[in-house]
């Protein structure tokens, strides 16, 4: 990297501001019961602050294709570097960005736990350009790295995780999205003896919790979105965790009617145009986030296992975030007071 370029550490603090803005906007709509409105305000806030970041960013995972998404669409160029003069632009790093301005739109709309605003960034090509289809995932923390296999029976994986953590399977908690497609998985986890936390939404923040000791979450297993799998992988690179994943489009496995999901030929065509030659491939952390220089930032929207939700007080707001980079090896939990009141504003610890 050139000396005059913004360092990843500096950029990470810029991305922190981006996530904070999205989280604050979404949190204002908490409990209103309108998930698309919550999402929309998060997207708008994220997009606005993104342009103040001195970079030449390109969205690789975003709100969808250009035609359907007015903002943060895949391929959109974001960042102040595009508005700067040529000389200044040169000093703005080129980065690929994966955003989820509001992960858990339903959670926010209902005021339920674990909604977050999140993004990951890397050097060009550092994040897989994943299709917006389903993905089967298993996510574990550093202690269990290398002992799980997405194709192994659930019981074997749980046995290995328990051994690594020096406990019994009965002492493990696994997070699973509460969906009919997970009937067999849930049965297998129960039969193995582990405890389960069924969640209504939000497998990205759940995956991150699995990689942080002390959350009492030891694994995330099951089928969620592929784009979120890439962002999870970026977090795993910073947290030394592991994700294994495989794309899924078979309606039977998804437990949905054929007409609810794109047909196999449509999916395969789409994957081919995206350069994915082996649709059955098992992706590991490095396949999903091959970047050498990854930045990850997330801010709590509603209260969660790792992050507190946004709090509003008369003279401002308070946000709780995590920011990390593979370069600096710092995991920062950031508690920010955004003061809007005058000089008499009381700052509370
Ligand atoms: C949601 C969401 C997850 O996957 O479940 C979605 O809550 C896909 O599943 O956080 P459904 O279509 O069954 O809701 C995630 O978005 C991310 O992986």
PDB file of C-alpha atoms in Angstrom, residues 114 138-141 144 148 154 157-159 161-163 165 167-177 185-186 189-190 192-199 205-222 305:
ATOM      1  CA  UNK A 114     -30.133  -8.931  17.397  1.00  0.00           C
ATOM      2  CA  UNK A 138     -21.839 -24.113   9.647  1.00  0.00           C
ATOM      3  CA  UNK A 139     -20.034 -21.482  11.711  1.00  0.00           C
ATOM      4  CA  UNK A 140     -17.799 -22.126  14.718  1.00  0.00           C
ATOM      5  CA  UNK A 141     -15.329 -20.200  16.833  1.00  0.00           C
ATOM      6  CA  UNK A 144     -13.438 -25.538  17.015  1.00  0.00           C
ATOM      7  CA  UNK A 148     -16.231 -29.549  11.699  1.00  0.00           C
ATOM      8  CA  UNK A 154     -24.473 -33.245  12.940  1.00  0.00           C
ATOM      9  CA  UNK A 157     -19.592 -32.157  14.433  1.00  0.00           C
ATOM     10  CA  UNK A 158     -21.107 -31.534  17.845  1.00  0.00           C
ATOM     11  CA  UNK A 159     -18.961 -34.253  19.407  1.00  0.00           C
ATOM     12  CA  UNK A 161     -16.863 -29.118  19.070  1.00  0.00           C
ATOM     13  CA  UNK A 162     -17.598 -30.404  22.588  1.00  0.00           C
ATOM     14  CA  UNK A 163     -14.223 -32.152  22.754  1.00  0.00           C
ATOM     15  CA  UNK A 165     -14.288 -26.976  24.289  1.00  0.00           C
ATOM     16  CA  UNK A 167     -17.268 -30.232  27.734  1.00  0.00           C
ATOM     17  CA  UNK A 168     -20.161 -32.548  26.961  1.00  0.00           C
ATOM     18  CA  UNK A 169     -22.437 -32.168  23.944  1.00  0.00           C
ATOM     19  CA  UNK A 170     -25.200 -31.393  26.450  1.00  0.00           C
ATOM     20  CA  UNK A 171     -23.298 -28.229  27.379  1.00  0.00           C
ATOM     21  CA  UNK A 172     -23.319 -26.833  23.829  1.00  0.00           C
ATOM     22  CA  UNK A 173     -25.801 -24.326  22.436  1.00  0.00           C
ATOM     23  CA  UNK A 174     -26.426 -24.313  18.693  1.00  0.00           C
ATOM     24  CA  UNK A 175     -28.285 -21.535  16.897  1.00  0.00           C
ATOM     25  CA  UNK A 176     -30.654 -22.555  14.121  1.00  0.00           C
ATOM     26  CA  UNK A 177     -33.049 -20.401  12.082  1.00  0.00           C
ATOM     27  CA  UNK A 185     -31.415 -30.572  11.440  1.00  0.00           C
ATOM     28  CA  UNK A 186     -33.254 -29.589  14.618  1.00  0.00           C
ATOM     29  CA  UNK A 189     -29.212 -31.587  17.151  1.00  0.00           C
ATOM     30  CA  UNK A 190     -31.790 -32.613  19.746  1.00  0.00           C
ATOM     31  CA  UNK A 192     -27.279 -35.493  19.810  1.00  0.00           C
ATOM     32  CA  UNK A 193     -28.188 -33.855  23.112  1.00  0.00           C
ATOM     33  CA  UNK A 194     -27.133 -30.243  22.502  1.00  0.00           C
ATOM     34  CA  UNK A 195     -29.254 -27.290  23.469  1.00  0.00           C
ATOM     35  CA  UNK A 196     -30.796 -25.225  20.663  1.00  0.00           C
ATOM     36  CA  UNK A 197     -31.628 -21.592  20.348  1.00  0.00           C
ATOM     37  CA  UNK A 198     -34.153 -21.185  17.563  1.00  0.00           C
ATOM     38  CA  UNK A 199     -34.118 -17.708  16.073  1.00  0.00           C
ATOM     39  CA  UNK A 205     -25.125 -11.845  13.989  1.00  0.00           C
ATOM     40  CA  UNK A 206     -25.719 -15.382  15.271  1.00  0.00           C
ATOM     41  CA  UNK A 207     -22.654 -16.595  13.370  1.00  0.00           C
ATOM     42  CA  UNK A 208     -20.545 -13.829  14.845  1.00  0.00           C
ATOM     43  CA  UNK A 209     -21.721 -14.744  18.351  1.00  0.00           C
ATOM     44  CA  UNK A 210     -20.632 -18.335  17.720  1.00  0.00           C
ATOM     45  CA  UNK A 211     -17.081 -17.093  17.164  1.00  0.00           C
ATOM     46  CA  UNK A 212     -16.865 -15.073  20.367  1.00  0.00           C
ATOM     47  CA  UNK A 213     -16.311 -16.969  23.615  1.00  0.00           C
ATOM     48  CA  UNK A 214     -18.589 -15.937  26.436  1.00  0.00           C
ATOM     49  CA  UNK A 215     -21.756 -15.607  24.361  1.00  0.00           C
ATOM     50  CA  UNK A 216     -22.673 -19.194  25.213  1.00  0.00           C
ATOM     51  CA  UNK A 217     -23.273 -19.881  21.518  1.00  0.00           C
ATOM     52  CA  UNK A 218     -21.033 -22.600  20.141  1.00  0.00           C
ATOM     53  CA  UNK A 219     -22.183 -23.039  16.552  1.00  0.00           C
ATOM     54  CA  UNK A 220     -24.575 -21.747  13.946  1.00  0.00           C
ATOM     55  CA  UNK A 221     -25.896 -24.410  11.602  1.00  0.00           C
ATOM     56  CA  UNK A 222     -28.402 -24.263   8.751  1.00  0.00           C
ATOM     57  CA  UNK A 305     -25.893 -11.042  22.363  1.00  0.00           C
TER      58      UNK A 305
END
